[in-house]
PDB file of C-alpha atoms and ligand atoms in Angstrom:
ATOM      1  CA  MET A 557      32.453 105.276-168.293  1.00  0.00           C
ATOM      2  CA  GLU A 558      29.535 107.113-169.822  1.00  0.00           C
ATOM      3  CA  VAL A 559      29.241 107.210-173.594  1.00  0.00           C
ATOM      4  CA  ILE A 560      27.288 110.252-174.759  1.00  0.00           C
ATOM      5  CA  ILE A 561      26.488 110.220-178.448  1.00  0.00           C
ATOM      6  CA  LYS A 562      25.434 113.540-179.914  1.00  0.00           C
ATOM      7  CA  GLN A 563      24.116 114.417-183.324  1.00  0.00           C
ATOM      8  CA  ASP A 564      27.142 116.430-184.457  1.00  0.00           C
ATOM      9  CA  TYR A 565      30.202 118.385-183.368  1.00  0.00           C
ATOM     10  CA  ASN A 566      28.192 121.405-182.190  1.00  0.00           C
ATOM     11  CA  HIS A 567      26.161 119.253-179.841  1.00  0.00           C
ATOM     12  CA  VAL A 568      29.356 117.576-178.556  1.00  0.00           C
ATOM     13  CA  CYS A 569      30.652 121.027-177.615  1.00  0.00           C
ATOM     14  CA  GLU A 570      27.353 122.106-176.069  1.00  0.00           C
ATOM     15  CA  GLU A 571      27.193 118.993-173.897  1.00  0.00           C
ATOM     16  CA  THR A 572      30.758 119.579-172.692  1.00  0.00           C
ATOM     17  CA  VAL A 573      30.029 123.231-171.922  1.00  0.00           C
ATOM     18  CA  ARG A 574      26.937 122.127-169.992  1.00  0.00           C
ATOM     19  CA  LEU A 575      29.060 119.797-167.844  1.00  0.00           C
ATOM     20  CA  ILE A 576      31.608 122.514-167.152  1.00  0.00           C
ATOM     21  CA  TYR A 577      28.913 125.065-166.392  1.00  0.00           C
ATOM     22  CA  GLN A 578      27.140 122.740-163.946  1.00  0.00           C
ATOM     23  CA  ALA A 579      30.419 121.966-162.192  1.00  0.00           C
ATOM     24  CA  TRP A 580      31.315 125.675-162.034  1.00  0.00           C
ATOM     25  CA  LYS A 581      27.934 126.484-160.460  1.00  0.00           C
ATOM     26  CA  LYS A 582      28.783 124.119-157.611  1.00  0.00           C
ATOM     27  CA  LYS A 583      32.418 125.196-157.343  1.00  0.00           C
ATOM     28  CA  ASN A 584      33.377 128.625-158.670  1.00  0.00           C
ATOM     29  CA  ASN A 585      37.086 127.899-158.189  1.00  0.00           C
ATOM     30  CA  LEU A 586      36.909 124.990-160.601  1.00  0.00           C
ATOM     31  CA  VAL A 587      40.232 123.446-161.664  1.00  0.00           C
ATOM     32  CA  LEU A 588      40.124 122.717-165.383  1.00  0.00           C
ATOM     33  CA  GLY A 589      42.572 120.593-167.367  1.00  0.00           C
ATOM     34  CA  LEU A 590      42.837 121.877-170.926  1.00  0.00           C
ATOM     35  CA  ALA A 591      43.735 120.005-174.105  1.00  0.00           C
ATOM     36  CA  ALA A 592      44.915 121.700-177.284  1.00  0.00           C
ATOM     37  CA  GLY A 593      44.069 120.504-180.806  1.00  0.00           C
ATOM     38  CA  LYS A 594      41.087 121.018-183.095  1.00  0.00           C
ATOM     39  CA  THR A 595      38.449 119.157-181.123  1.00  0.00           C
ATOM     40  CA  PRO A 596      37.960 121.356-178.033  1.00  0.00           C
ATOM     41  CA  LEU A 597      38.006 124.640-179.986  1.00  0.00           C
ATOM     42  CA  GLY A 598      34.194 124.851-180.055  1.00  0.00           C
ATOM     43  CA  VAL A 599      34.068 124.339-176.289  1.00  0.00           C
ATOM     44  CA  TYR A 600      36.506 127.171-175.621  1.00  0.00           C
ATOM     45  CA  LYS A 601      34.623 129.480-177.977  1.00  0.00           C
ATOM     46  CA  ARG A 602      31.285 128.772-176.328  1.00  0.00           C
ATOM     47  CA  LEU A 603      32.701 129.181-172.818  1.00  0.00           C
ATOM     48  CA  ALA A 604      34.096 132.590-173.782  1.00  0.00           C
ATOM     49  CA  GLU A 605      30.705 133.548-175.244  1.00  0.00           C
ATOM     50  CA  LEU A 606      28.953 132.455-172.048  1.00  0.00           C
ATOM     51  CA  GLN A 607      31.241 134.678-170.046  1.00  0.00           C
ATOM     52  CA  LYS A 608      30.523 137.641-172.327  1.00  0.00           C
ATOM     53  CA  LYS A 609      26.831 137.121-171.628  1.00  0.00           C
ATOM     54  CA  GLY A 610      27.638 137.171-167.898  1.00  0.00           C
ATOM     55  CA  GLU A 611      26.502 133.598-167.341  1.00  0.00           C
ATOM     56  CA  ILE A 612      29.834 132.221-166.189  1.00  0.00           C
ATOM     57  CA  ASP A 613      32.782 133.869-164.469  1.00  0.00           C
ATOM     58  CA  PHE A 614      36.362 132.609-164.647  1.00  0.00           C
ATOM     59  CA  SER A 615      37.842 134.929-162.016  1.00  0.00           C
ATOM     60  CA  GLN A 616      38.348 132.062-159.577  1.00  0.00           C
ATOM     61  CA  VAL A 617      38.898 129.302-162.124  1.00  0.00           C
ATOM     62  CA  VAL A 618      42.317 127.643-162.360  1.00  0.00           C
ATOM     63  CA  THR A 619      43.610 125.950-165.526  1.00  0.00           C
ATOM     64  CA  PHE A 620      46.338 123.413-166.207  1.00  0.00           C
ATOM     65  CA  SER A 621      47.413 122.640-169.759  1.00  0.00           C
ATOM     66  CA  LEU A 622      47.800 119.013-170.670  1.00  0.00           C
ATOM     67  CA  ASP A 623      50.955 119.128-172.746  1.00  0.00           C
ATOM     68  CA  GLU A 624      53.531 121.218-174.619  1.00  0.00           C
ATOM     69  CA  TYR A 625      56.114 120.759-177.346  1.00  0.00           C
ATOM     70  CA  LEU A 626      59.608 120.377-176.003  1.00  0.00           C
ATOM     71  CA  GLY A 627      61.935 123.078-177.347  1.00  0.00           C
ATOM     72  CA  LEU A 628      59.254 125.648-178.239  1.00  0.00           C
ATOM     73  CA  LYS A 629      59.236 128.878-176.262  1.00  0.00           C
ATOM     74  CA  GLU A 630      55.931 129.964-174.761  1.00  0.00           C
ATOM     75  CA  ASN A 631      55.534 132.750-177.349  1.00  0.00           C
ATOM     76  CA  HIS A 632      56.262 130.504-180.360  1.00  0.00           C
ATOM     77  CA  PRO A 633      53.136 130.727-182.557  1.00  0.00           C
ATOM     78  CA  GLN A 634      52.772 126.933-182.617  1.00  0.00           C
ATOM     79  CA  SER A 635      53.330 126.323-178.910  1.00  0.00           C
ATOM     80  CA  PHE A 636      50.338 125.022-177.007  1.00  0.00           C
ATOM     81  CA  ALA A 637      50.761 128.026-174.709  1.00  0.00           C
ATOM     82  CA  SER A 638      50.062 130.327-177.701  1.00  0.00           C
ATOM     83  CA  TYR A 639      47.194 128.098-178.830  1.00  0.00           C
ATOM     84  CA  MET A 640      45.551 128.285-175.409  1.00  0.00           C
ATOM     85  CA  GLU A 641      46.031 132.049-175.145  1.00  0.00           C
ATOM     86  CA  LYS A 642      44.657 132.709-178.621  1.00  0.00           C
ATOM     87  CA  ASN A 643      41.751 130.291-178.515  1.00  0.00           C
ATOM     88  CA  PHE A 644      40.600 130.588-174.942  1.00  0.00           C
ATOM     89  CA  LEU A 645      42.482 132.323-172.157  1.00  0.00           C
ATOM     90  CA  GLN A 646      42.740 135.810-173.646  1.00  0.00           C
ATOM     91  CA  HIS A 647      38.960 135.845-174.148  1.00  0.00           C
ATOM     92  CA  ILE A 648      38.022 135.136-170.540  1.00  0.00           C
ATOM     93  CA  ASN A 649      38.485 136.917-167.224  1.00  0.00           C
ATOM     94  CA  ILE A 650      40.843 134.322-165.745  1.00  0.00           C
ATOM     95  CA  LYS A 651      43.626 135.648-163.494  1.00  0.00           C
ATOM     96  CA  LYS A 652      47.120 135.251-164.948  1.00  0.00           C
ATOM     97  CA  GLU A 653      48.296 133.658-161.702  1.00  0.00           C
ATOM     98  CA  ASN A 654      45.657 130.943-162.094  1.00  0.00           C
ATOM     99  CA  ILE A 655      46.974 129.768-165.479  1.00  0.00           C
ATOM    100  CA  PHE A 656      49.445 126.878-165.299  1.00  0.00           C
ATOM    101  CA  ARG A 657      51.179 125.319-168.243  1.00  0.00           C
ATOM    102  CA  LEU A 658      54.093 123.083-169.025  1.00  0.00           C
ATOM    103  CA  ASN A 659      57.146 125.052-170.107  1.00  0.00           C
ATOM    104  CA  GLY A 660      58.627 123.772-173.384  1.00  0.00           C
ATOM    105  CA  THR A 661      62.068 125.100-172.474  1.00  0.00           C
ATOM    106  CA  PRO A 662      62.549 124.319-168.784  1.00  0.00           C
ATOM    107  CA  GLU A 663      65.933 124.594-167.102  1.00  0.00           C
ATOM    108  CA  ASN A 664      65.578 121.177-165.568  1.00  0.00           C
ATOM    109  CA  ILE A 665      62.970 118.913-167.131  1.00  0.00           C
ATOM    110  CA  ASP A 666      62.608 116.456-164.250  1.00  0.00           C
ATOM    111  CA  ASP A 667      62.208 119.216-161.654  1.00  0.00           C
ATOM    112  CA  HIS A 668      59.729 121.029-163.861  1.00  0.00           C
ATOM    113  CA  CYS A 669      57.589 117.911-164.354  1.00  0.00           C
ATOM    114  CA  ARG A 670      57.640 117.085-160.659  1.00  0.00           C
ATOM    115  CA  GLU A 671      56.711 120.654-159.703  1.00  0.00           C
ATOM    116  CA  TYR A 672      53.822 120.615-162.199  1.00  0.00           C
ATOM    117  CA  GLU A 673      52.394 117.505-160.557  1.00  0.00           C
ATOM    118  CA  GLU A 674      52.822 119.066-157.109  1.00  0.00           C
ATOM    119  CA  ARG A 675      51.126 122.238-158.291  1.00  0.00           C
ATOM    120  CA  ILE A 676      48.099 120.275-159.509  1.00  0.00           C
ATOM    121  CA  LYS A 677      47.890 118.565-156.103  1.00  0.00           C
ATOM    122  CA  SER A 678      48.196 121.899-154.289  1.00  0.00           C
ATOM    123  CA  PHE A 679      44.887 122.959-155.888  1.00  0.00           C
ATOM    124  CA  GLY A 680      43.217 119.736-154.773  1.00  0.00           C
ATOM    125  CA  GLY A 681      43.565 118.050-158.188  1.00  0.00           C
ATOM    126  CA  ILE A 682      41.845 118.636-161.505  1.00  0.00           C
ATOM    127  CA  ASP A 683      38.056 118.774-161.348  1.00  0.00           C
ATOM    128  CA  ILE A 684      37.401 118.316-165.061  1.00  0.00           C
ATOM    129  CA  GLN A 685      40.044 117.232-167.534  1.00  0.00           C
ATOM    130  CA  ILE A 686      39.124 117.926-171.151  1.00  0.00           C
ATOM    131  CA  LEU A 687      40.715 115.501-173.592  1.00  0.00           C
ATOM    132  CA  GLY A 688      40.840 114.944-177.318  1.00  0.00           C
ATOM    133  CA  ILE A 689      42.005 111.626-178.720  1.00  0.00           C
ATOM    134  CA  GLY A 690      44.578 110.773-181.349  1.00  0.00           C
ATOM    135  CA  LYS A 691      43.723 108.350-184.165  1.00  0.00           C
ATOM    136  CA  ASN A 692      46.104 105.942-182.429  1.00  0.00           C
ATOM    137  CA  GLY A 693      44.261 106.325-179.129  1.00  0.00           C
ATOM    138  CA  HIS A 694      46.703 108.729-177.496  1.00  0.00           C
ATOM    139  CA  ILE A 695      45.523 111.063-174.730  1.00  0.00           C
ATOM    140  CA  GLY A 696      47.649 114.083-174.001  1.00  0.00           C
ATOM    141  CA  PHE A 697      50.781 113.051-175.803  1.00  0.00           C
ATOM    142  CA  ASN A 698      50.828 109.662-174.162  1.00  0.00           C
ATOM    143  CA  GLU A 699      51.434 107.673-177.297  1.00  0.00           C
ATOM    144  CA  PRO A 700      50.733 103.920-177.550  1.00  0.00           C
ATOM    145  CA  SER A 701      52.981 101.895-175.215  1.00  0.00           C
ATOM    146  CA  SER A 702      53.004 104.710-172.615  1.00  0.00           C
ATOM    147  CA  SER A 703      52.778 103.294-169.124  1.00  0.00           C
ATOM    148  CA  LEU A 704      49.192 103.415-167.972  1.00  0.00           C
ATOM    149  CA  SER A 705      50.412 104.784-164.639  1.00  0.00           C
ATOM    150  CA  SER A 706      52.858 107.333-166.096  1.00  0.00           C
ATOM    151  CA  ARG A 707      53.417 110.790-164.615  1.00  0.00           C
ATOM    152  CA  THR A 708      54.311 114.082-166.308  1.00  0.00           C
ATOM    153  CA  ARG A 709      57.437 113.574-168.416  1.00  0.00           C
ATOM    154  CA  VAL A 710      59.084 113.814-171.845  1.00  0.00           C
ATOM    155  CA  LYS A 711      57.668 111.679-174.646  1.00  0.00           C
ATOM    156  CA  THR A 712      58.768 111.059-178.212  1.00  0.00           C
ATOM    157  CA  LEU A 713      55.918 111.719-180.623  1.00  0.00           C
ATOM    158  CA  THR A 714      55.011 109.061-183.187  1.00  0.00           C
ATOM    159  CA  GLN A 715      55.664 109.761-186.861  1.00  0.00           C
ATOM    160  CA  ASP A 716      51.887 109.923-187.390  1.00  0.00           C
ATOM    161  CA  THR A 717      51.405 112.508-184.640  1.00  0.00           C
ATOM    162  CA  ILE A 718      54.282 114.553-186.046  1.00  0.00           C
ATOM    163  CA  ALA A 719      52.661 114.380-189.498  1.00  0.00           C
ATOM    164  CA  ALA A 720      49.241 115.360-188.081  1.00  0.00           C
ATOM    165  CA  ASN A 721      50.768 118.345-186.250  1.00  0.00           C
ATOM    166  CA  SER A 722      52.915 119.489-189.135  1.00  0.00           C
ATOM    167  CA  ARG A 723      49.942 121.141-190.857  1.00  0.00           C
ATOM    168  CA  LEU A 724      50.445 124.087-188.522  1.00  0.00           C
ATOM    169  CA  PHE A 725      54.153 124.580-189.170  1.00  0.00           C
ATOM    170  CA  LYS A 726      55.343 126.481-192.244  1.00  0.00           C
ATOM    171  CA  ASN A 727      58.804 125.006-191.944  1.00  0.00           C
ATOM    172  CA  LYS A 728      58.313 121.242-191.648  1.00  0.00           C
ATOM    173  CA  LYS A 729      61.799 120.840-190.184  1.00  0.00           C
ATOM    174  CA  GLU A 730      60.643 122.822-187.152  1.00  0.00           C
ATOM    175  CA  VAL A 731      57.941 120.299-186.207  1.00  0.00           C
ATOM    176  CA  PRO A 732      58.929 119.053-182.737  1.00  0.00           C
ATOM    177  CA  ARG A 733      59.609 115.362-182.177  1.00  0.00           C
ATOM    178  CA  PHE A 734      59.412 115.547-178.413  1.00  0.00           C
ATOM    179  CA  CYS A 735      56.925 116.898-175.942  1.00  0.00           C
ATOM    180  CA  LEU A 736      56.155 117.220-172.291  1.00  0.00           C
ATOM    181  CA  THR A 737      52.882 115.620-171.329  1.00  0.00           C
ATOM    182  CA  THR A 738      50.982 114.993-168.144  1.00  0.00           C
ATOM    183  CA  GLY A 739      51.011 111.266-167.597  1.00  0.00           C
ATOM    184  CA  ILE A 740      48.182 108.783-167.859  1.00  0.00           C
ATOM    185  CA  GLY A 741      48.373 108.272-164.086  1.00  0.00           C
ATOM    186  CA  THR A 742      48.100 112.059-163.672  1.00  0.00           C
ATOM    187  CA  ILE A 743      45.102 112.271-166.018  1.00  0.00           C
ATOM    188  CA  MET A 744      43.386 109.381-164.208  1.00  0.00           C
ATOM    189  CA  GLU A 745      43.528 111.306-160.920  1.00  0.00           C
ATOM    190  CA  SER A 746      41.196 113.979-162.352  1.00  0.00           C
ATOM    191  CA  LYS A 747      37.809 113.893-160.678  1.00  0.00           C
ATOM    192  CA  MET A 748      35.982 113.943-163.987  1.00  0.00           C
ATOM    193  CA  ILE A 749      37.277 113.371-167.517  1.00  0.00           C
ATOM    194  CA  ALA A 750      35.510 114.568-170.657  1.00  0.00           C
ATOM    195  CA  LEU A 751      37.013 112.979-173.757  1.00  0.00           C
ATOM    196  CA  LEU A 752      35.667 114.545-176.943  1.00  0.00           C
ATOM    197  CA  ALA A 753      35.797 113.157-180.453  1.00  0.00           C
ATOM    198  CA  SER A 754      34.214 114.103-183.729  1.00  0.00           C
ATOM    199  CA  GLY A 755      34.290 112.625-187.215  1.00  0.00           C
ATOM    200  CA  GLU A 756      34.795 109.234-188.774  1.00  0.00           C
ATOM    201  CA  GLY A 757      38.567 109.536-188.528  1.00  0.00           C
ATOM    202  CA  LYS A 758      38.265 108.991-184.784  1.00  0.00           C
ATOM    203  CA  SER A 759      35.771 106.092-184.948  1.00  0.00           C
ATOM    204  CA  GLU A 760      38.321 103.302-184.685  1.00  0.00           C
ATOM    205  CA  ALA A 761      40.115 104.918-181.752  1.00  0.00           C
ATOM    206  CA  ILE A 762      36.756 105.399-180.023  1.00  0.00           C
ATOM    207  CA  TYR A 763      35.729 101.808-180.677  1.00  0.00           C
ATOM    208  CA  LYS A 764      38.982 100.525-179.161  1.00  0.00           C
ATOM    209  CA  THR A 765      38.739 102.952-176.234  1.00  0.00           C
ATOM    210  CA  VAL A 766      35.192 102.032-175.300  1.00  0.00           C
ATOM    211  CA  GLU A 767      34.774  98.415-176.357  1.00  0.00           C
ATOM    212  CA  GLY A 768      38.290  97.080-176.721  1.00  0.00           C
ATOM    213  CA  PRO A 769      40.556  95.674-174.023  1.00  0.00           C
ATOM    214  CA  ILE A 770      42.393  97.993-171.654  1.00  0.00           C
ATOM    215  CA  THR A 771      45.858  98.168-173.115  1.00  0.00           C
ATOM    216  CA  ALA A 772      48.854 100.486-173.291  1.00  0.00           C
ATOM    217  CA  SER A 773      48.560 100.089-177.075  1.00  0.00           C
ATOM    218  CA  VAL A 774      45.426 102.259-176.856  1.00  0.00           C
ATOM    219  CA  PRO A 775      46.157 104.686-173.993  1.00  0.00           C
ATOM    220  CA  ALA A 776      42.603 106.068-173.883  1.00  0.00           C
ATOM    221  CA  SER A 777      41.259 102.578-173.066  1.00  0.00           C
ATOM    222  CA  ILE A 778      42.400 103.127-169.449  1.00  0.00           C
ATOM    223  CA  LEU A 779      39.416 105.475-169.101  1.00  0.00           C
ATOM    224  CA  GLN A 780      37.278 102.341-168.745  1.00  0.00           C
ATOM    225  CA  LEU A 781      38.620 102.270-165.175  1.00  0.00           C
ATOM    226  CA  HIS A 782      37.686 105.869-164.387  1.00  0.00           C
ATOM    227  CA  PRO A 783      34.405 106.249-162.439  1.00  0.00           C
ATOM    228  CA  GLU A 784      33.603 109.659-163.967  1.00  0.00           C
ATOM    229  CA  ALA A 785      34.824 109.385-167.549  1.00  0.00           C
ATOM    230  CA  LYS A 786      32.469 110.854-170.143  1.00  0.00           C
ATOM    231  CA  ILE A 787      33.099 109.976-173.765  1.00  0.00           C
ATOM    232  CA  ILE A 788      31.297 112.721-175.665  1.00  0.00           C
ATOM    233  CA  ILE A 789      31.222 111.968-179.365  1.00  0.00           C
ATOM    234  CA  ASP A 790      29.256 112.647-182.512  1.00  0.00           C
ATOM    235  CA  GLN A 791      27.480 110.050-184.657  1.00  0.00           C
ATOM    236  CA  GLU A 792      30.455 109.629-186.965  1.00  0.00           C
ATOM    237  CA  ALA A 793      32.952 109.028-184.189  1.00  0.00           C
ATOM    238  CA  ALA A 794      30.456 106.560-182.672  1.00  0.00           C
ATOM    239  CA  SER A 795      29.870 104.708-185.945  1.00  0.00           C
ATOM    240  CA  LEU A 796      31.893 101.562-185.088  1.00  0.00           C
ATOM    241  CA  LEU A 797      30.486 101.038-181.595  1.00  0.00           C
ATOM    242  CA  ASN A 798      28.591  97.746-181.197  1.00  0.00           C
ATOM    243  CA  GLU A 799      26.517  98.936-178.245  1.00  0.00           C
ATOM    244  CA  LYS A 800      25.652 102.348-179.643  1.00  0.00           C
ATOM    245  CA  GLU A 801      21.903 101.923-179.110  1.00  0.00           C
ATOM    246  CA  TYR A 802      22.382 100.851-175.516  1.00  0.00           C
ATOM    247  CA  TYR A 803      24.510 103.925-174.742  1.00  0.00           C
ATOM    248  CA  GLN A 804      21.805 106.136-176.253  1.00  0.00           C
ATOM    249  CA  TRP A 805      19.117 104.321-174.258  1.00  0.00           C
ATOM    250  CA  VAL A 806      21.083 104.818-171.030  1.00  0.00           C
ATOM    251  CA  TYR A 807      21.510 108.522-171.791  1.00  0.00           C
ATOM    252  CA  ARG A 808      17.796 108.980-172.504  1.00  0.00           C
ATOM    253  CA  ASN A 809      16.947 107.292-169.202  1.00  0.00           C
ATOM    254  CA  LYS A 810      19.400 109.273-167.115  1.00  0.00           C
ATOM    255  CA  GLU A 811      16.847 111.830-165.958  1.00  0.00           C
ATOM    256  CA  ARG A 812      14.484 109.065-164.925  1.00  0.00           C
ATOM    257  CA  VAL A 813      17.163 107.303-162.874  1.00  0.00           C
ATOM    258  CA  ASN A 814      17.906 110.576-161.097  1.00  0.00           C
ATOM    259  CA  GLU A 815      14.191 111.140-160.377  1.00  0.00           C
ATOM    260  CA  PHE A 816      13.913 107.575-159.085  1.00  0.00           C
ATOM    261  CA  LEU A 817      16.929 107.969-156.796  1.00  0.00           C
ATOM    262  CA  GLU A 818      15.629 111.328-155.516  1.00  0.00           C
ATOM    263  CA  LYS A 819      12.271 109.767-154.594  1.00  0.00           C
ATOM    264  CA  LYS A 820      14.017 106.976-152.676  1.00  0.00           C
ATOM    265  CA  LYS A 821      15.859 109.452-150.447  1.00  0.00           C
TER     266      LYS A 821
HETATM  267  C1  F6R B 371      46.432 118.109-177.350  1.00  0.00           C
HETATM  268  C2  F6R B 371      46.545 116.681-177.091  1.00  0.00           C
HETATM  269  C3  F6R B 371      46.238 115.627-178.087  1.00  0.00           C
HETATM  270  C4  F6R B 371      44.999 115.930-178.929  1.00  0.00           C
HETATM  271  C5  F6R B 371      44.755 114.822-179.952  1.00  0.00           C
HETATM  272  C6  F6R B 371      43.581 115.119-180.849  1.00  0.00           C
HETATM  273  O1  F6R B 371      46.720 118.853-176.187  1.00  0.00           O
HETATM  274  O2  F6R B 371      46.929 116.358-176.011  1.00  0.00           O
HETATM  275  O3  F6R B 371      46.042 114.412-177.418  1.00  0.00           O
HETATM  276  O4  F6R B 371      43.905 116.067-178.094  1.00  0.00           O
HETATM  277  O5  F6R B 371      45.900 114.647-180.733  1.00  0.00           O
HETATM  278  O6  F6R B 371      43.840 116.266-181.583  1.00  0.00           O
HETATM  279  P1  F6R B 371      42.700 116.938-182.490  1.00  0.00           P
HETATM  280  O7  F6R B 371      41.670 117.428-181.554  1.00  0.00           O
HETATM  281  O8  F6R B 371      43.421 118.055-183.200  1.00  0.00           O
HETATM  282  O9  F6R B 371      42.200 115.868-183.404  1.00  0.00           O
END
């Protein structure tokens, strides 16, 4: 697990874009896992800008969305499908057939979830999974107590998550209670994970994720077991970390380690 502490939200986004860009340079048919929510918005905006400048090209890129509200049609304004279209996909030159998402109104939920998992595997797995984090430590919509080896399935949202999401719904009665989410086991199979967080409101969840015990009560804490998990956060989100200075020291020395390893080859 690498903890990358940046000055502010803009730098969190820039660092994430840098990671994606570097990965894309090595593999143009990059498979990206996409989270919805406020946090990754700056990343999507910058990626679209990069493409406009001709510096990145999404024509071979494949995307998988992380989750979806159960019961919302794809074209519902609050569905994650609409979010992703509006905030990212319609601004880039990705091919329609390379966009995969969970369907909030599937005919058969179990079949749909199983096929989604198979589809991810058919592309060789997710290269970079972008994640936000809930104040309760959820990743995707894997709420606390989710099995740490869970697969794509239906989950019941917590009251707090429902309240947090309700800001986007005019009619509060419409706020979904259930969702489809890729599982924690599914997320952990991604080759690289970039979990982003910004602001003091996320500091406790980040503290528990990075320095607390691995527990289903804080789903994101499982990332401690992932060899390529990057926790990219701003100063406020990092404010409760005990080893903050050490993480910054490691980051500053990263270039030197690479130089050292290169020389040894
Ligand atoms: C969204 C998702 C959620 C969010 C999390 C943080 O697809 O899976 O886990 O990433 O709730 O949301 P924001 O970024 O709005 O604070």
